[in-house]
CSV table of C-alpha atoms and ligand atoms in Angstrom, one decimal:
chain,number,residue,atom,x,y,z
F,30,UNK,CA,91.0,34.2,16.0
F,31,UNK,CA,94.1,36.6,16.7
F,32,UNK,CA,94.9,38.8,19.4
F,33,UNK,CA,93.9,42.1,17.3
F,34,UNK,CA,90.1,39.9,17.0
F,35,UNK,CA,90.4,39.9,21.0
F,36,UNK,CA,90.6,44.0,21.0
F,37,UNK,CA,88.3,44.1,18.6
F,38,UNK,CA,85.6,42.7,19.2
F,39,UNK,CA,86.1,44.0,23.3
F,40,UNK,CA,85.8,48.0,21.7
F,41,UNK,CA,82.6,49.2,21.8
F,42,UNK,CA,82.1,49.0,18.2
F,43,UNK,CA,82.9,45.5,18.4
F,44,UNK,CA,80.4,44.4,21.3
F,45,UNK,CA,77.6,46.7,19.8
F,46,UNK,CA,78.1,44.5,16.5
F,47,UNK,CA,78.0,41.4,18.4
F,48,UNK,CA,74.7,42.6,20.7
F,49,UNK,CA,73.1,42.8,17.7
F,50,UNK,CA,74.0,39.7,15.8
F,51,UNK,CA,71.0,37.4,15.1
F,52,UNK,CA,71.7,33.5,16.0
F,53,UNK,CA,74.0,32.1,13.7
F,54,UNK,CA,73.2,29.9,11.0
F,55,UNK,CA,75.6,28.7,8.3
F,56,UNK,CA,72.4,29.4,5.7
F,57,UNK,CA,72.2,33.3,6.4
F,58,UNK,CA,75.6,33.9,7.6
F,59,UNK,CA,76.9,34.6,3.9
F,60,UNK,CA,74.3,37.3,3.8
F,61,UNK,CA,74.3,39.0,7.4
F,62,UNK,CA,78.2,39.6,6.8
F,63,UNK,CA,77.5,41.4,3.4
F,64,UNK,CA,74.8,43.3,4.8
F,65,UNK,CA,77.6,44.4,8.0
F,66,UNK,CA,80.2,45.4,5.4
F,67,UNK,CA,77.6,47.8,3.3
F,68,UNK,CA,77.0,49.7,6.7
F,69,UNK,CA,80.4,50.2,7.0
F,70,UNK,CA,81.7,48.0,9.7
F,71,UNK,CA,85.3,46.8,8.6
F,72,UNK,CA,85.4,42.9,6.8
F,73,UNK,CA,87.9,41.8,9.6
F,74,UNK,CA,85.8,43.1,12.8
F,75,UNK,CA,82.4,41.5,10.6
F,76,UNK,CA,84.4,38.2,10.0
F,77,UNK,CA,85.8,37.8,13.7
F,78,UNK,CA,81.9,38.7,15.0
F,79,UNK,CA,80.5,36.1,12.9
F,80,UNK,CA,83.1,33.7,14.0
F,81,UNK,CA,82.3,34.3,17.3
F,82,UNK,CA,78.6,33.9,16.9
F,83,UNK,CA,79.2,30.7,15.3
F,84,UNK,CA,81.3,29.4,18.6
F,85,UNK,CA,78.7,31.0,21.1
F,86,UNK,CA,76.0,29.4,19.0
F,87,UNK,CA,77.7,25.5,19.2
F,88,UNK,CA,78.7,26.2,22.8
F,89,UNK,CA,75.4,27.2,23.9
F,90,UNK,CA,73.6,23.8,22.3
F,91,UNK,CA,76.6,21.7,24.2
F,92,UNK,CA,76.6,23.7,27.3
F,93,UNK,CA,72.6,23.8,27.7
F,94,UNK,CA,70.2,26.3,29.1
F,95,UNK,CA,72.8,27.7,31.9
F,96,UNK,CA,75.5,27.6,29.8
F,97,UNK,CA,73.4,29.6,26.8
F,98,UNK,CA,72.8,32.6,28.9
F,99,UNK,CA,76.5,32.5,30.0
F,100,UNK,CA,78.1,31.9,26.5
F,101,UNK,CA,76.3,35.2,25.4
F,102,UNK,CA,78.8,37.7,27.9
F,103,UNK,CA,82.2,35.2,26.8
F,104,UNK,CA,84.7,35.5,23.9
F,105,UNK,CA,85.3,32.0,22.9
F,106,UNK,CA,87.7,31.0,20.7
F,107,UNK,CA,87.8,27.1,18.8
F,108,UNK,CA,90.3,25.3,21.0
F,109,UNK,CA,89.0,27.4,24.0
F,110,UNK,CA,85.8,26.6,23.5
F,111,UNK,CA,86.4,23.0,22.9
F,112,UNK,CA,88.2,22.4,25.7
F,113,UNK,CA,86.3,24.4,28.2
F,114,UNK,CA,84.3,23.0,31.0
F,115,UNK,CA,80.7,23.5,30.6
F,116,UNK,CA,79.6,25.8,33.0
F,117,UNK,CA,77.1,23.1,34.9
F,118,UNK,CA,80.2,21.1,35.5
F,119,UNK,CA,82.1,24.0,36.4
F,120,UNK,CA,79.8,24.8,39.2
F,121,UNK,CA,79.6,21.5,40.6
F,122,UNK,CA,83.8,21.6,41.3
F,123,UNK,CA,83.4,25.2,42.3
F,124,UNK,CA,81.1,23.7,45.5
F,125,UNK,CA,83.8,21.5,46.2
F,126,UNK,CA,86.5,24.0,46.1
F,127,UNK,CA,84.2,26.3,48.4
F,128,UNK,CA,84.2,23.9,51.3
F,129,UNK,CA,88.3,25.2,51.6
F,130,UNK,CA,87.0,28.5,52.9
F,131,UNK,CA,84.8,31.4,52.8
F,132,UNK,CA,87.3,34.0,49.7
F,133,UNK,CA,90.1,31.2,50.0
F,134,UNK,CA,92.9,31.9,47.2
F,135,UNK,CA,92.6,29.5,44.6
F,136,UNK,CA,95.4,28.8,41.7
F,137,UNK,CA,93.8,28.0,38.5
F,138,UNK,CA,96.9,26.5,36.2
F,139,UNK,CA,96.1,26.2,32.7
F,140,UNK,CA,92.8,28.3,32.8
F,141,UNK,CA,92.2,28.4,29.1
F,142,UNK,CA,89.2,30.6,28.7
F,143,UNK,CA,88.4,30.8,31.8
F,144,UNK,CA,84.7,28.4,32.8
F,145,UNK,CA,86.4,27.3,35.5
F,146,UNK,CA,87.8,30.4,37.0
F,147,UNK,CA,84.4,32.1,36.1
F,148,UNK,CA,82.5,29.3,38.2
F,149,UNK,CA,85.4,29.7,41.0
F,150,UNK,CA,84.9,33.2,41.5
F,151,UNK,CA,81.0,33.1,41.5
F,152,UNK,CA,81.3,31.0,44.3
F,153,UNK,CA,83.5,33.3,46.2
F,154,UNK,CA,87.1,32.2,46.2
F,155,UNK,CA,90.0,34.2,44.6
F,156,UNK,CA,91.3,33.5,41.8
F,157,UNK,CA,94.5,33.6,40.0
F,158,UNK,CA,94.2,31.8,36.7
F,159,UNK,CA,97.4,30.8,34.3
F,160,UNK,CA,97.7,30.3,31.2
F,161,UNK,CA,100.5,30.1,28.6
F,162,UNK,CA,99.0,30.7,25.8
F,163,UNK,CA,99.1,34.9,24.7
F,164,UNK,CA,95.9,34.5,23.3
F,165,UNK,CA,94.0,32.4,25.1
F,166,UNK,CA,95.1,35.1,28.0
F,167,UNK,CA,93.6,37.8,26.5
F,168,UNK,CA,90.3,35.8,26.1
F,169,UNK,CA,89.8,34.4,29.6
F,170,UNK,CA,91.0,38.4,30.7
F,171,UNK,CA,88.2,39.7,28.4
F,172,UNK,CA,85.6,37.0,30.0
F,173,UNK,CA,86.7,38.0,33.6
F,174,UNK,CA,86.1,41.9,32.4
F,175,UNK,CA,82.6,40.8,31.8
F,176,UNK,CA,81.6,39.8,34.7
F,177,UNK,CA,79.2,42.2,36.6
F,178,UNK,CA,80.7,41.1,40.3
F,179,UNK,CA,82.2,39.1,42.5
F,180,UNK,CA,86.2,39.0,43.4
F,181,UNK,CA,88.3,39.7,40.5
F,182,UNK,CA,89.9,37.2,38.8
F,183,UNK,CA,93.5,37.7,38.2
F,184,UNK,CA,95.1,36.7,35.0
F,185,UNK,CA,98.6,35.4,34.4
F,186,UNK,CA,100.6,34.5,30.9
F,187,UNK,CA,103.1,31.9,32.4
F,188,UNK,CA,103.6,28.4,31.7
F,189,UNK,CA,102.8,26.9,35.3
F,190,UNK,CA,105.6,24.5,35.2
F,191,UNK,CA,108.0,26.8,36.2
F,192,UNK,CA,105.9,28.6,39.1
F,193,UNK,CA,108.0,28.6,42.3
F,194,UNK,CA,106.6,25.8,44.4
F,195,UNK,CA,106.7,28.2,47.2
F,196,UNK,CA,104.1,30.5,45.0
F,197,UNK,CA,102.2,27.4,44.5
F,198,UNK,CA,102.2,26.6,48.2
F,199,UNK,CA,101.0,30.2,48.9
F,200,UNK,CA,97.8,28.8,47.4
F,201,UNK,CA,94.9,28.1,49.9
F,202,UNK,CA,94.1,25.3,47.3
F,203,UNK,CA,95.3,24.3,43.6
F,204,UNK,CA,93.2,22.6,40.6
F,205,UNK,CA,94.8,21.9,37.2
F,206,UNK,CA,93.4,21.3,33.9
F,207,UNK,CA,95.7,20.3,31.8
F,208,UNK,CA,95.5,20.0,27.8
F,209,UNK,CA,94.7,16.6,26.5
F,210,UNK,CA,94.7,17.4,22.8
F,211,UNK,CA,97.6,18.3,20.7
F,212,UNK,CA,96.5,19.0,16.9
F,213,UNK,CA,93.1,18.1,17.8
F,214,UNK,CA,93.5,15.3,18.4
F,215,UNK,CA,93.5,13.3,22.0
F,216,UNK,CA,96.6,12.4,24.1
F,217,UNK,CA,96.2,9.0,25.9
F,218,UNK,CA,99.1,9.4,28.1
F,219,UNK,CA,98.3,11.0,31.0
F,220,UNK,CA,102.2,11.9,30.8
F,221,UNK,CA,101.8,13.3,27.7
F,222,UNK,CA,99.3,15.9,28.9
F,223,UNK,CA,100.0,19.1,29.1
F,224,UNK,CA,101.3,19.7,32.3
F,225,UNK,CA,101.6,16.2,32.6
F,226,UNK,CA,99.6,14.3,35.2
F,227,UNK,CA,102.6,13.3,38.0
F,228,UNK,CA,103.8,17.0,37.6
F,229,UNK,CA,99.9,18.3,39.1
F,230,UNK,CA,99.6,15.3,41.5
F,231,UNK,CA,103.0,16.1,42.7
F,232,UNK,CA,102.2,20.2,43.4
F,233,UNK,CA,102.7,21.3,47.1
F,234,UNK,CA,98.8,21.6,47.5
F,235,UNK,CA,97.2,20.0,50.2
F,236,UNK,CA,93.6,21.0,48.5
F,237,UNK,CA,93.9,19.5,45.0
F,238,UNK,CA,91.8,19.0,41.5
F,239,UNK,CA,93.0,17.5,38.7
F,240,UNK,CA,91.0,17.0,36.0
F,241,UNK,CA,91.6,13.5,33.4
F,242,UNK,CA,90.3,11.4,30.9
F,243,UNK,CA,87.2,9.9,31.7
F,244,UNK,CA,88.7,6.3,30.8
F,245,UNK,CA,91.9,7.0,33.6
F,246,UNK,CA,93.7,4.0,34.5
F,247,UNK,CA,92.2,3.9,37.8
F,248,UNK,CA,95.9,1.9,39.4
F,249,UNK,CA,96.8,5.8,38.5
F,250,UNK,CA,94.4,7.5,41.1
F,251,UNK,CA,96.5,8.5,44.3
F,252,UNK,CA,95.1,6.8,47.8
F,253,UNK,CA,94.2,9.6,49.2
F,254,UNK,CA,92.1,11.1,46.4
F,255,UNK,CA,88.7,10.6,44.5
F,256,UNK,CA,88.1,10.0,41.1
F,257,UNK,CA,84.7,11.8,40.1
F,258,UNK,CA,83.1,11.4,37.0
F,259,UNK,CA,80.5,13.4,36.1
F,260,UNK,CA,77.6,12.7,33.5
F,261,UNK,CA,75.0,15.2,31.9
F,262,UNK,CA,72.2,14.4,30.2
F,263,UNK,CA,73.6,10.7,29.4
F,264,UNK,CA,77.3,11.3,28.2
F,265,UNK,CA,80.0,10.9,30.4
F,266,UNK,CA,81.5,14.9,30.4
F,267,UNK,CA,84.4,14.8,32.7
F,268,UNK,CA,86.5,12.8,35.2
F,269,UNK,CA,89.0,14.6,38.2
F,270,UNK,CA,91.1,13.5,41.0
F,271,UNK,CA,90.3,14.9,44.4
F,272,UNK,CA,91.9,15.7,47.6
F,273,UNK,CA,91.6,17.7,50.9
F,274,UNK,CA,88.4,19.5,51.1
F,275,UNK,CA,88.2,19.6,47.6
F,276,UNK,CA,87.3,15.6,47.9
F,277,UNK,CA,84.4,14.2,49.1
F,278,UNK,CA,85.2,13.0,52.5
F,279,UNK,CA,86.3,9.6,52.8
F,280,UNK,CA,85.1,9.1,49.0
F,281,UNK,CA,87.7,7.5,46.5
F,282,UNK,CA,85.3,6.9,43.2
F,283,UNK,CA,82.2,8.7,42.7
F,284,UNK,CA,79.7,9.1,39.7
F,285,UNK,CA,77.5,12.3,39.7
F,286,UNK,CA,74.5,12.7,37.0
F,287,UNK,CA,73.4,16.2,35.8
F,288,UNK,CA,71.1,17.7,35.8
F,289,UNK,CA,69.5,16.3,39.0
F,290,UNK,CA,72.8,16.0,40.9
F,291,UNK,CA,72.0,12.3,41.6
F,292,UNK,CA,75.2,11.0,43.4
F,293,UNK,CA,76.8,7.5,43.8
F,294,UNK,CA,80.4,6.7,45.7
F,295,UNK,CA,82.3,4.3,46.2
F,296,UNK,CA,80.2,3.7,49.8
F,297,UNK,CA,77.4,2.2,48.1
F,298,UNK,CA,79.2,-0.9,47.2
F,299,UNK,CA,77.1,-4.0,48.5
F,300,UNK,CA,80.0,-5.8,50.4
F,301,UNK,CA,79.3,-9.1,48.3
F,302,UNK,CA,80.0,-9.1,43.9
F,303,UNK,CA,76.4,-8.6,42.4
F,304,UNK,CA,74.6,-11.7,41.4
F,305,UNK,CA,75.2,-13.1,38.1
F,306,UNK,CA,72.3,-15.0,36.2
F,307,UNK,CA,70.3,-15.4,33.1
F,308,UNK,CA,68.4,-12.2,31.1
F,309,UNK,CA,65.2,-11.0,32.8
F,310,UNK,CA,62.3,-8.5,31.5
F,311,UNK,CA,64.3,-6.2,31.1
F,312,UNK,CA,67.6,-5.0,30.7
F,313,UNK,CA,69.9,-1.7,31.7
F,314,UNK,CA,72.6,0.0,30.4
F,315,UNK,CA,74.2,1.7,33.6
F,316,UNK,CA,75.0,5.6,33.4
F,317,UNK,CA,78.1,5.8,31.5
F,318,UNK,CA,79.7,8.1,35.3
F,319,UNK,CA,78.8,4.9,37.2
F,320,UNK,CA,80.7,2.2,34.2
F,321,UNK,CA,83.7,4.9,34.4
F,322,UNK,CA,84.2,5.4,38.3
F,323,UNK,CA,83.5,1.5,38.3
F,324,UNK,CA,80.6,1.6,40.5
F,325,UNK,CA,78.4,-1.1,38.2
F,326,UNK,CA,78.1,-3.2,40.8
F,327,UNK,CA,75.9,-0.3,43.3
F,328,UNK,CA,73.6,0.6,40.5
F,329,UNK,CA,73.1,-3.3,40.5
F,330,UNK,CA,72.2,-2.7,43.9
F,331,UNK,CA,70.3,0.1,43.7
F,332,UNK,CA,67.9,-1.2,41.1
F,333,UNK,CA,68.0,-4.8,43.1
F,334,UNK,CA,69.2,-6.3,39.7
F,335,UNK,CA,72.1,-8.9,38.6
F,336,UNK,CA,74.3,-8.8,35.9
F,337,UNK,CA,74.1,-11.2,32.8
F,338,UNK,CA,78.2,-11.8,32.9
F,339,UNK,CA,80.4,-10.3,36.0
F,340,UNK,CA,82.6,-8.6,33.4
F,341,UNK,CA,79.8,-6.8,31.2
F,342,UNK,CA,78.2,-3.4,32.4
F,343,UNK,CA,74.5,-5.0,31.2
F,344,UNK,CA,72.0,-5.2,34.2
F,345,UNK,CA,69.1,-6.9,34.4
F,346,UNK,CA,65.9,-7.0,36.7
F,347,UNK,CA,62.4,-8.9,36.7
F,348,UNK,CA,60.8,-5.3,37.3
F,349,UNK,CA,60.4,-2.3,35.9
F,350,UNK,CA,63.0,0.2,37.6
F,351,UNK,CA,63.0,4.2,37.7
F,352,UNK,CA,66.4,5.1,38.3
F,353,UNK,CA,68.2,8.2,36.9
F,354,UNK,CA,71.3,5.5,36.7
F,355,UNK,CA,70.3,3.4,34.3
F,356,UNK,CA,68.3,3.2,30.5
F,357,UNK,CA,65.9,0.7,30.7
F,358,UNK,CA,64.7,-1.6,27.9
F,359,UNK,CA,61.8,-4.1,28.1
F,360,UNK,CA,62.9,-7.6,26.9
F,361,UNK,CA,60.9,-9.0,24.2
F,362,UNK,CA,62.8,-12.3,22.9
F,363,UNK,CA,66.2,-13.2,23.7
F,364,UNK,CA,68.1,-15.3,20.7
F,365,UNK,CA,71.6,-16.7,20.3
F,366,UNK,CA,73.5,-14.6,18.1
F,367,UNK,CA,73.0,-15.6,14.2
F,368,UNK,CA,72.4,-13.0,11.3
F,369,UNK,CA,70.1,-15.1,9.6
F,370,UNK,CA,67.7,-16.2,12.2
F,371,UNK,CA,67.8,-12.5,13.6
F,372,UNK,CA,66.8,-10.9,10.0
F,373,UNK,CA,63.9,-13.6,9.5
F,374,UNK,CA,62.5,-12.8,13.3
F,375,UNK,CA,62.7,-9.1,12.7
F,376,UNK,CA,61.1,-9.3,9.1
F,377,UNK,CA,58.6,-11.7,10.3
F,378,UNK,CA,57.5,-9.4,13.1
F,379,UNK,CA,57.6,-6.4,10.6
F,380,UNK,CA,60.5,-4.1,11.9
F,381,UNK,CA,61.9,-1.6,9.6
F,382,UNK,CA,64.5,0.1,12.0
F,383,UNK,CA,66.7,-0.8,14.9
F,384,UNK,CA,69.0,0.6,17.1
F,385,UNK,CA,71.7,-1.3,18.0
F,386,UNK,CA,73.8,-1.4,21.1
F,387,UNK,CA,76.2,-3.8,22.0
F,388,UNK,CA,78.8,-5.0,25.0
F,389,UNK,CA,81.3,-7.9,25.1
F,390,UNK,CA,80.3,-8.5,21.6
F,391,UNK,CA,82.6,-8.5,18.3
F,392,UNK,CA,80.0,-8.0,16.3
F,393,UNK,CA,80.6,-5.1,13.6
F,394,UNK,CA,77.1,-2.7,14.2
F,395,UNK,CA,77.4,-0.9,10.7
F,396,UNK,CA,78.0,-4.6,8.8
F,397,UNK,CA,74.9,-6.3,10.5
F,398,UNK,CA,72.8,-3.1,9.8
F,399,UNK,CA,73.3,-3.9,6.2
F,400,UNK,CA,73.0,-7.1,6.5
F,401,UNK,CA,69.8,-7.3,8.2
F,402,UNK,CA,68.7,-5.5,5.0
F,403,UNK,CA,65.3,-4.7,6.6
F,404,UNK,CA,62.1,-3.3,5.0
F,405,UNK,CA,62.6,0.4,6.0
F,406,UNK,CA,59.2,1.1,5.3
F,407,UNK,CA,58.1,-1.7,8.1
F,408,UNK,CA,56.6,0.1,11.3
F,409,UNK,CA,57.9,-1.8,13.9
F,410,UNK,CA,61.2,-0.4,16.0
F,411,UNK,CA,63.5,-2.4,17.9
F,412,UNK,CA,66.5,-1.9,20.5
F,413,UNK,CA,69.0,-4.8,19.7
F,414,UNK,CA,71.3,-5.8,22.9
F,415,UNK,CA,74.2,-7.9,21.2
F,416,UNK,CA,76.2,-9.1,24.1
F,417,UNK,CA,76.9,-12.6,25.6
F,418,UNK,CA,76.7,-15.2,28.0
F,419,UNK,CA,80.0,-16.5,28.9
F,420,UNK,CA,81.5,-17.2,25.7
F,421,UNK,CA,78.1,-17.3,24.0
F,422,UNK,CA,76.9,-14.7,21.6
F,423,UNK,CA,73.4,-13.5,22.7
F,424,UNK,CA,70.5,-10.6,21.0
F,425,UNK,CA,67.9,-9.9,23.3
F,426,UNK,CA,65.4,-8.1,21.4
F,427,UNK,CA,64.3,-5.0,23.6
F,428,UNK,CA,61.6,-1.7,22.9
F,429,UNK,CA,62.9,1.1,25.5
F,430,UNK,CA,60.9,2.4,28.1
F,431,UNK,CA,60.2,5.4,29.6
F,432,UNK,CA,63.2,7.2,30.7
F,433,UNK,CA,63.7,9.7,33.8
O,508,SAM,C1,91.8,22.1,29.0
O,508,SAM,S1,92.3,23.7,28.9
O,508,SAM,C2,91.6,24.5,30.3
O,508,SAM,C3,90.1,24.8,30.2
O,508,SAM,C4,89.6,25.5,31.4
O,508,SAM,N1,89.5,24.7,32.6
O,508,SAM,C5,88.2,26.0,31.0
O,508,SAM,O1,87.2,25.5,31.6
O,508,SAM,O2,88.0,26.9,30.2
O,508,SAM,C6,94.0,23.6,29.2
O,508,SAM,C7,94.8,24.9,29.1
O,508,SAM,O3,96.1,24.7,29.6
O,508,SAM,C8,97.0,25.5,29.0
O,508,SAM,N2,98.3,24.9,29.2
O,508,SAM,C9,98.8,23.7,28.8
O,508,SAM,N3,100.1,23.6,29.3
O,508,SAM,C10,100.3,24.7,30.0
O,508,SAM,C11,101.5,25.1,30.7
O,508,SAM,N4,102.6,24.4,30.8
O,508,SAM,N5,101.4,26.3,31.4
O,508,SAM,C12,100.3,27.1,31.3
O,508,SAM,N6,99.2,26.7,30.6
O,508,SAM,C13,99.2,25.5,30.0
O,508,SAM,C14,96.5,25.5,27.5
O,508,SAM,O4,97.0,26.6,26.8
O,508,SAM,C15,95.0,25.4,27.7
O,508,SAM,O5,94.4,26.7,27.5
């Protein structure tokens, strides 16, 4: 994607082509571009349209139902798109940013293509949004032209490290994104990022978001902010630092689930360490927001469980729980861990397939999937839960149930 794509595909030749683009699909994309280029639209408008398609496409399946009506008005672009917050997500902050003030002035730095502004602005601040990056400009100026209302969004191409801090300050309130990736691939070092963690923490802001890795060192969150990480739909999709209005109150760790909003904080903590004892019926794997904003030990709580080993994120209960925090498994054996008497009990009970999770355990997943060299035309299915008590390796042989 290039900045003459950008004008492009904004002209009204270029938005008419994409309006009337079917969904894309690698099988029949060959084809629809031929048939474009025989009714005369030029190869480069027909190529960056079909691109485009392609990204809307992707980002719609990631982004879900809201985000699939959304992605249709946006330009994306690969590392745009990649990076973006999914608009569920991006709503969620927006709420916490509108607790500042009713049309407070809000600094976006490092917008990219714009989610975040876009969610800012729908919930009625001002934004200005920065970005350094000429292309990426263009696209998050297109995505705010797109927008049927609401306060405008104002653009800038400026690489936020040298704002004035006076211009900062001017801000009623500040959130940074920064750009964990460098050549696609992920930067550990929160220093590395791009602008680097200490610069955002250390912006004259007193209403602050900074968004991080999921897996933060959490001896790097500030006192006076919260880490939030957020889950959708199972998988952990962001983690940010919080302060002033922007955090939750007295708050300093909190775990949010999406869809359903479901919220846990650091003020759930039972005031004793969760009990610690021997597998039970069944077994948990906690929401992957709670293991991250280390707030195991109130899902133990809240599901009135215990843990099989205080350091191991594997919960387990006598009763069947409902709980949008945890996946539940029903317990049907539970072995110590040895290959051979695991692949005679599974062949001798007829299972052809299992799914295998595992936590405190070395065990390689992929070798003892070949090695358990089971029948795969035997009907029975099983959830294998490697992990271990103490310093002994356990399987406890588990069919999931019904989930939330
Ligand atoms: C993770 S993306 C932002 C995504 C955005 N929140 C969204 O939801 O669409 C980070 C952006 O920061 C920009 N960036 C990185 N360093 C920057 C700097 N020093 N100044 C301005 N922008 C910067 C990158 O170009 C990239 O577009």
């Amino acid at each position: 994607m290039q900045l003459a794509d950008v004008a492009a595909l904004t002209s009204a030749e270029g938005r008419q082509l994409l309006a009337q683009l079917p969904p894309y699909d690698d099988d029949s994309a060959l084809a629809v571009g031929e048939q474009l280029r025989r009714q005369g639209h030029p190869a480069s408008l027909v190529a960056a349209a079909l691109t485009q398609s392609r990204l809307r496409t992707r980002a719609g399946r990631r982004w879900g139902a809201a985000g699939a009506e959304l992605v249709g008005h946006l330009l994306l672009t690969p590392d745009g798109a990649q990076q973006a917050t999914r608009p569920t997500v991006a709503a969620l902050r927006a709420a916490r940013y509108a607790r500042v003030g009713p049309a407070a002035r809000v600094a976006d730095l490092g917008c990219g293509i714009g989610l975040d502004a876009l969610a800012l602005a729908e919930a009625g601040l001002e934004v200005d949004a920065y970005d350094r990056d000429p292309l990426t400009v263009a696209v998050a100026r297109s995505n705010e032209a797109a927008r049927a209302d609401g306060p405008p969004i104002r653009v800038f191409e400026a690489d936020v490290t040298t704002i004035d801090r006076d211009v900062i300050a001017g801000y009623d309130a500040v959130f940074v994104d920064p750009a964990r990736r460098q050549n696609g691939r992920r930067l550990a070092k929160p220093e590395a990022w791009s602008p680097p963690l200490s610069w955002a923490l250390a912006l004259p802001a007193p209403h602050l978001g900074v968004k991080v890795a999921p897996g933060i060192d959490r001896s790097l969150v500030p006192i006076d902010m919260e880490l939030a990480v957020v889950s959708d739909h199972g998988d952990v999709v962001e983690a940010a630092l919080y302060r002033g209005a922007t955090r939750d109150g007295p708050v300093s760790r909190s775990a949010t689930i999406l869809p359903d909003r479901a919220l846990l904080t650091d003020r759930d903590l039972p005031a004793a360490a969760p009990p610690v004892a021997a597998v039970g019926r069944y077994l948990h794997e906690p929401d992957g927001a709670a293991i991250r904003a280390g707030l195991v030990a109130a899902v133990v709580a809240r599901v009135d469980g215990w843990l099989l080993d205080p350091q191991i994120a594997y919960i387990s209960t006598s009763r069947m729980v409902v709980s949008p925090w945890v996946t539940s498994y029903e317990v049907l054996d539970v072995l110590p861990f040895h290959l051979k008497r695991l692949r005679s009990y599974l062949r001798s009970r007829h299972v052809g397939h299992v799914v295998v999770k595992k936590r405190g355990s070395a065990v390689d997943v992929d070798h003892l999937r070949t090695s358990l060299k089971l029948d795969r035309k035997a009907p029975e299915r099983r959830t294998l839960m490697l992990t271990r008590v103490g310093t002994d390796p356990i399987v406890a042989i588990c069919r999931p149930t019904a989930r939330l």
